[in-house]
Short mmCIF file of C-alpha atoms in Angstrom, two decimals:
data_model
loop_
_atom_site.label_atom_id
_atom_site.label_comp_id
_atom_site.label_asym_id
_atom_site.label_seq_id
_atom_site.Cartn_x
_atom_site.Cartn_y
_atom_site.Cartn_z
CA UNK A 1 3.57 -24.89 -12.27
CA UNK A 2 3.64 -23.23 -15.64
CA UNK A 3 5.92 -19.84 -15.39
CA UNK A 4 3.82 -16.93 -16.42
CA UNK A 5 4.85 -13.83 -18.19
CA UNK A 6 3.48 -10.48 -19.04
CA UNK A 7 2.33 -10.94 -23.11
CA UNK A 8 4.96 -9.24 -25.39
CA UNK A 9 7.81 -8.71 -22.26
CA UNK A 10 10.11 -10.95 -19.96
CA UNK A 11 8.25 -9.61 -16.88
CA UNK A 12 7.19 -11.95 -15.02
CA UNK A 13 3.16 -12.39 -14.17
CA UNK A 14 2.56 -14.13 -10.69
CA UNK A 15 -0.78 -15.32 -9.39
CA UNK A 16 -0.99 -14.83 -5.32
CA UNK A 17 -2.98 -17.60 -3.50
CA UNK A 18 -5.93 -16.22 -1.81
CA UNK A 19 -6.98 -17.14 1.82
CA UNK A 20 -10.75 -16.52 2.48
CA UNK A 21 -11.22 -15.03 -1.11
CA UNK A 22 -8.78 -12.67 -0.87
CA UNK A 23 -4.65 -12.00 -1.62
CA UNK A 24 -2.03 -10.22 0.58
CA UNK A 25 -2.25 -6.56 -0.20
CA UNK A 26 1.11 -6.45 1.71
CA UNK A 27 4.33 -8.89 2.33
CA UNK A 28 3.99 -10.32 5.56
CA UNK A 29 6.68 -8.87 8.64
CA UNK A 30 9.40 -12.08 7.66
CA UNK A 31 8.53 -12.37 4.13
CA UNK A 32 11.32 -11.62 1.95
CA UNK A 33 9.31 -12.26 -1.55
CA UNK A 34 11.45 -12.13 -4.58
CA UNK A 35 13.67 -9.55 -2.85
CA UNK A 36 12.67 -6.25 -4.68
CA UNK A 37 10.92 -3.61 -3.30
CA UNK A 38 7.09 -3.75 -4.15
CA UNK A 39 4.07 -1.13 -4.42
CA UNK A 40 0.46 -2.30 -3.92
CA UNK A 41 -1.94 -1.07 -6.27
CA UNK A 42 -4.89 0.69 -4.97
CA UNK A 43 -8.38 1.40 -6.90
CA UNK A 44 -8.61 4.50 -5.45
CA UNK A 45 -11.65 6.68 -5.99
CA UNK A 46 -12.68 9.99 -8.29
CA UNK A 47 -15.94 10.67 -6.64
CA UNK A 48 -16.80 13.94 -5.49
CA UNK A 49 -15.77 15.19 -2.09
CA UNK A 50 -13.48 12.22 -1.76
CA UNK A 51 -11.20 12.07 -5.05
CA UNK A 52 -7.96 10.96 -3.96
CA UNK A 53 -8.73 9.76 -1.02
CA UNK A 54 -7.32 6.33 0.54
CA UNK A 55 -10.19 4.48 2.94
CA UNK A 56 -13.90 4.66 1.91
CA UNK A 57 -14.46 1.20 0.72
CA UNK A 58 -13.11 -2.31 -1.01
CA UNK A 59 -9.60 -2.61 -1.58
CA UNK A 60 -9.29 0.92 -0.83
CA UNK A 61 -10.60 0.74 2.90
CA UNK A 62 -8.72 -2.79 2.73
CA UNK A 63 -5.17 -1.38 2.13
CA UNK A 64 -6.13 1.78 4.70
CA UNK A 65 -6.65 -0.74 7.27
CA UNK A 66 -2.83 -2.04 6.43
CA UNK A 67 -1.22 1.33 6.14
CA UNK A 68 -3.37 2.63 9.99
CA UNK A 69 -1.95 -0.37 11.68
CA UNK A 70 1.77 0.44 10.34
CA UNK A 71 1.45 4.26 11.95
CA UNK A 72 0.04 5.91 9.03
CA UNK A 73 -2.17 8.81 9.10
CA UNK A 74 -3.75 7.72 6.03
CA UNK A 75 -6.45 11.06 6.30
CA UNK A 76 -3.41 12.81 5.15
CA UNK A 77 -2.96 11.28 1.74
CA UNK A 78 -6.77 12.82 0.42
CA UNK A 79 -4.72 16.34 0.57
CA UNK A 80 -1.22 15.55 -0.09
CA UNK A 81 -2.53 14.08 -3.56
CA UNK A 82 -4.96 16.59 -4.14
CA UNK A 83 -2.11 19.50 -3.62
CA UNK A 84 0.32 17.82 -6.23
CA UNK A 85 -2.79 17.36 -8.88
CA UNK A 86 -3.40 21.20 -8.65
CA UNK A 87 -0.10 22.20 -8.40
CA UNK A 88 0.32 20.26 -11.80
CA UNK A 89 -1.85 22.67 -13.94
CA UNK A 90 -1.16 21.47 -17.69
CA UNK A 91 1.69 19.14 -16.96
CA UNK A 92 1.09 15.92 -17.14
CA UNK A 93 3.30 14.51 -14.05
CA UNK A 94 4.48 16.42 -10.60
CA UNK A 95 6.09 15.36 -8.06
CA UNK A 96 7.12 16.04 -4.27
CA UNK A 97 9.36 15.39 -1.39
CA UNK A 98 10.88 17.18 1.79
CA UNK A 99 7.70 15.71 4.10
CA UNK A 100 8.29 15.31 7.68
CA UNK A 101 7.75 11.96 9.61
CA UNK A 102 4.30 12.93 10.47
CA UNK A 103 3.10 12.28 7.09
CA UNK A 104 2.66 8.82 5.80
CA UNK A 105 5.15 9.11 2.78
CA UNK A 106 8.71 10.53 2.02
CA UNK A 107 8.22 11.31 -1.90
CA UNK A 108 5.17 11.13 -3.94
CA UNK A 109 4.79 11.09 -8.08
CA UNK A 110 1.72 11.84 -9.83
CA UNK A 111 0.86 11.18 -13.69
CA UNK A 112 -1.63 11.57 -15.39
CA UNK A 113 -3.04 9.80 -18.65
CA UNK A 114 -2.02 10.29 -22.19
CA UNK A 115 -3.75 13.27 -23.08
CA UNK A 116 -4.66 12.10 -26.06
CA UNK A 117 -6.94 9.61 -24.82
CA UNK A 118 -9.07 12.55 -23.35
CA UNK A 119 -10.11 10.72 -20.18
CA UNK A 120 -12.57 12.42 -18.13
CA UNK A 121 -11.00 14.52 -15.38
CA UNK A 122 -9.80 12.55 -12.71
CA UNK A 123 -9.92 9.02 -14.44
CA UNK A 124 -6.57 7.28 -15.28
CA UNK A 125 -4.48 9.48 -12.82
CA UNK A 126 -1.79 7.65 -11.35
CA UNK A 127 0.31 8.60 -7.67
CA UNK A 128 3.16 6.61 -6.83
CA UNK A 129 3.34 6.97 -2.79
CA UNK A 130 6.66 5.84 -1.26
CA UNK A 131 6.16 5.18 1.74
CA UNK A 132 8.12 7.08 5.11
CA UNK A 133 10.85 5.10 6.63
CA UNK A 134 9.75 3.20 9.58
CA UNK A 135 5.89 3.29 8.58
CA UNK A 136 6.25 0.08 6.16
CA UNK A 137 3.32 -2.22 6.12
CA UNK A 138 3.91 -5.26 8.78
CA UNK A 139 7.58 -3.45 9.24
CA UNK A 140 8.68 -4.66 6.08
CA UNK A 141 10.24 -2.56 4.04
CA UNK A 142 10.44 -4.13 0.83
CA UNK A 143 6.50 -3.20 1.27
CA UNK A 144 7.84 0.04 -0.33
CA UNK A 145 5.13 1.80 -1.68
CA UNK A 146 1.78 2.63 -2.79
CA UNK A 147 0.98 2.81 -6.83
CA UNK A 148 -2.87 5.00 -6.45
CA UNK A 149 -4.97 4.55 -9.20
CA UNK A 150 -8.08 6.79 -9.72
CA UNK A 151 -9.99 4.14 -11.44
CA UNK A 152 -11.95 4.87 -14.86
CA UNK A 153 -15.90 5.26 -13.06
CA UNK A 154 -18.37 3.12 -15.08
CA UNK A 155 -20.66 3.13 -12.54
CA UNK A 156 -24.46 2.77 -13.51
CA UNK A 157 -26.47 5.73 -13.82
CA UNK A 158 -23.37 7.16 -13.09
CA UNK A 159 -20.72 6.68 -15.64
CA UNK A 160 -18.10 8.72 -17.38
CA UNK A 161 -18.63 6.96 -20.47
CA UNK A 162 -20.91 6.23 -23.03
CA UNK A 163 -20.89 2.79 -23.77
CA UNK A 164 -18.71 -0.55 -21.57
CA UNK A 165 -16.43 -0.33 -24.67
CA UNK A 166 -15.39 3.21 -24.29
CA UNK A 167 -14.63 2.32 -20.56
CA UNK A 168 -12.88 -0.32 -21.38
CA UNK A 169 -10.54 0.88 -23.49
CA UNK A 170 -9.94 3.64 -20.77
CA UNK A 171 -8.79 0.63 -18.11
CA UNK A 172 -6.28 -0.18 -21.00
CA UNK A 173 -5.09 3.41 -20.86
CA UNK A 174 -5.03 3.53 -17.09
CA UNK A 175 -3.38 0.49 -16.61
CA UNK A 176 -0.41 1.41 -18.73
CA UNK A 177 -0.33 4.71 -16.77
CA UNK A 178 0.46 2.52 -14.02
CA UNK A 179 4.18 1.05 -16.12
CA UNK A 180 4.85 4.69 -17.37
CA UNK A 181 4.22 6.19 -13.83
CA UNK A 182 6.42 3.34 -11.81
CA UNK A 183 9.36 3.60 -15.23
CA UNK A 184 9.17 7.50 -14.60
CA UNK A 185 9.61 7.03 -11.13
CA UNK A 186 12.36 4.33 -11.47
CA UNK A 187 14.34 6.45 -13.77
CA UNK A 188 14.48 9.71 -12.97
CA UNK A 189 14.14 9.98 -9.07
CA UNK A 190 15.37 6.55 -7.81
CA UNK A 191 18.33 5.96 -9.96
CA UNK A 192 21.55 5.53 -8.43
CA UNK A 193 22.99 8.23 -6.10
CA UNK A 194 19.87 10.45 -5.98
CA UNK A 195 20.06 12.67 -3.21
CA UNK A 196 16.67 11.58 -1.52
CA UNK A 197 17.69 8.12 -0.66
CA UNK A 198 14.62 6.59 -3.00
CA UNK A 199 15.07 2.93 -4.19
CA UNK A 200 13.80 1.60 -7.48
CA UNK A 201 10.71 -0.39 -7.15
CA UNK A 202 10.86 -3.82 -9.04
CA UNK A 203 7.65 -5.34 -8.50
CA UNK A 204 4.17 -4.68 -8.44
CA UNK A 205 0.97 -5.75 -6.93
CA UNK A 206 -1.59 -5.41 -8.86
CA UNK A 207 -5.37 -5.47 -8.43
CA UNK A 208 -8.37 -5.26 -10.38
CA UNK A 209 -9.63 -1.65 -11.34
CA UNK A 210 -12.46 -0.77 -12.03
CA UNK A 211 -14.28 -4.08 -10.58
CA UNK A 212 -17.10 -3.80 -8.04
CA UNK A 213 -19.70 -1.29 -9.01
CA UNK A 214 -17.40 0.97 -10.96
CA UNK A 215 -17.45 -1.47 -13.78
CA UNK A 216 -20.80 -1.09 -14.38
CA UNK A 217 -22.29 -3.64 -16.87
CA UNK A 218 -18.36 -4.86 -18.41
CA UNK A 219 -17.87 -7.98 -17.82
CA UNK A 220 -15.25 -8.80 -14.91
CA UNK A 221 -13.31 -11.04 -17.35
CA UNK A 222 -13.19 -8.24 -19.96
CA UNK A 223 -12.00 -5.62 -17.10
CA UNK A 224 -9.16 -7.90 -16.50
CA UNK A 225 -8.22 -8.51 -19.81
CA UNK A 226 -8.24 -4.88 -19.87
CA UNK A 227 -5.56 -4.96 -17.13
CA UNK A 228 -3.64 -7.24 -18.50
CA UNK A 229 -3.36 -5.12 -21.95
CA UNK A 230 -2.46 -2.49 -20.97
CA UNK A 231 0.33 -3.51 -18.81
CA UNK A 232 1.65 -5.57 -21.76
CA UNK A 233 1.38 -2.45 -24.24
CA UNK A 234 3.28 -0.72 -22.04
CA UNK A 235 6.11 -3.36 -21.14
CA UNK A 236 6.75 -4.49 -24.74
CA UNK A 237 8.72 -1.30 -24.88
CA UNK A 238 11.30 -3.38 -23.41
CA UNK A 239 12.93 -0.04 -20.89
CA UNK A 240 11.15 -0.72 -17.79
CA UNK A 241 12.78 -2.06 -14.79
CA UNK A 242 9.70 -3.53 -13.40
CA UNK A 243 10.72 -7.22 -13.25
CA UNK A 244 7.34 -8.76 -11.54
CA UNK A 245 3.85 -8.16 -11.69
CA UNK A 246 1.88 -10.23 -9.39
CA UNK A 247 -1.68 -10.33 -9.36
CA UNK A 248 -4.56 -10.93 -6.45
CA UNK A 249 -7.13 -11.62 -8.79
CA UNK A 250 -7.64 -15.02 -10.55
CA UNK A 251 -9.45 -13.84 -13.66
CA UNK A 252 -6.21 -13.05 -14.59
CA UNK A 253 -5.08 -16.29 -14.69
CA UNK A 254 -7.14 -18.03 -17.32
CA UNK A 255 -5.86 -14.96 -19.86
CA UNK A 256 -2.22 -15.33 -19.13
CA UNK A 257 -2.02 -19.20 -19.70
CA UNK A 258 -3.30 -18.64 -23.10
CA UNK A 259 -1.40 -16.54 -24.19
#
């Protein structure tokens, strides 16, 4: 099997097999992976009365349904992102710890876009949720985290932008949000020592955002590519620790190999 590779980096890019259409949102109980801790991504949701939110529907209700069954109170994670977003104001990350074992995570990062790509409000925010010890999906814990993405909204008669290309070129921006909010993360709150305990996540699972009906008219192959670009702009920088992306969608796969 041809080894695949993030375009412009040495990270490696992994297809997941599917079973009934769909990829593992989480490492099974035994599974032992590559050995690096790993954080699902989630298309979360920036619609009104439920921005933040994990549950709804699609992958989002998918990976609620994981995180209920490992003891999470996932209602919980709605407010605890909200709260860091407005505690934020003008900065463009925040972050929190010192939660208690009755919420569903022990530290939680939140960045937000470039600002110069002047993404509506809530699009292109990133949260990396780690999860709290002894609530890991299928009691594994190198199922370590949570990477929520409030997907760019392209919905019809409902989008944030004026034209496929515009949102586009926001999935680009969000998508590298994603790299810059796990580096960030990495770097400055899980490096060696820290006084919190936190350990660097490694690899990523990634999944396609914005796909369903928050793509609108783009083109599902053109929404990966998207994906794929701006994880690439992002990792040619050459810092990151991020050693694996793995991917549950196939469109991806046709991109990668030519590249």
């Amino acid at each position: 099997m041809m080894q695949l590779f993030i375009p412009n980096s040495n990270v490696e890019a992994v297809i997941l097999p599917q079973s009934g259409g769909y990829a593992s949102l989480f490492m099974s109980q035994h599974d032992q992976g590559n050995g690096h801790n790993m954080a699902s991504v989630n298309a979360g949701t920036s619609n009104a009365g439920y921005v933040f939110a994990v549950g709804l529907g699609g992958i989002n209700l998918a990976i609620d349904r994981a995180l209920t069954s490992s003891g999470q109170n996932t209602a919980r994670y709605q407010a605890i992102h909200q709260a860091l977003y407005d505690e934020s104001g003008n900065d463009t990350t925040a972050s929190k710890d010192g939660f208690t074992t009755t919420d569903p995570v022990q530290f939680v990062l939140m960045v937000k876009p470039d600002p110069a790509a002047a993404l509506p409000k809530y699009d292109g925010i990133i949260f990396i949720d780690v999860f709290q010890k002894g609530q890991f999906p299928h009691q594994n814990q190198l199922n370590y985290g949570m990477v929520y993405v409030t997907p760019p909204n392209n919905q019809k008669y409902a989008s944030n932008y004026a034209n496929d290309s515009d949102f586009l070129k926001a999935v680009v921006v969000t998508s590298a949000t994603v790299v810059a909010a796990v580096d960030l993360y990495n770097s400055k709150f899980a490096n060696p020592g820290n006084a919190n305990g936190l350990e660097i996540i490694e690899t990523i699972r990634m999944c396609l955002f914005s796909g369903e009906i928050y793509r609108g008219g783009a083109d599902q192959n053109d929404v990966a590519e998207s994906n794929i670009k701006g994880l690439s702009s992002a990792l040619a920088q050459g810092n990151s620790q991020i050693k694996t992306v793995e991917f549950e969608f196939t469109s991806a796969k046709n991109y990668l190999e030519s590249r």
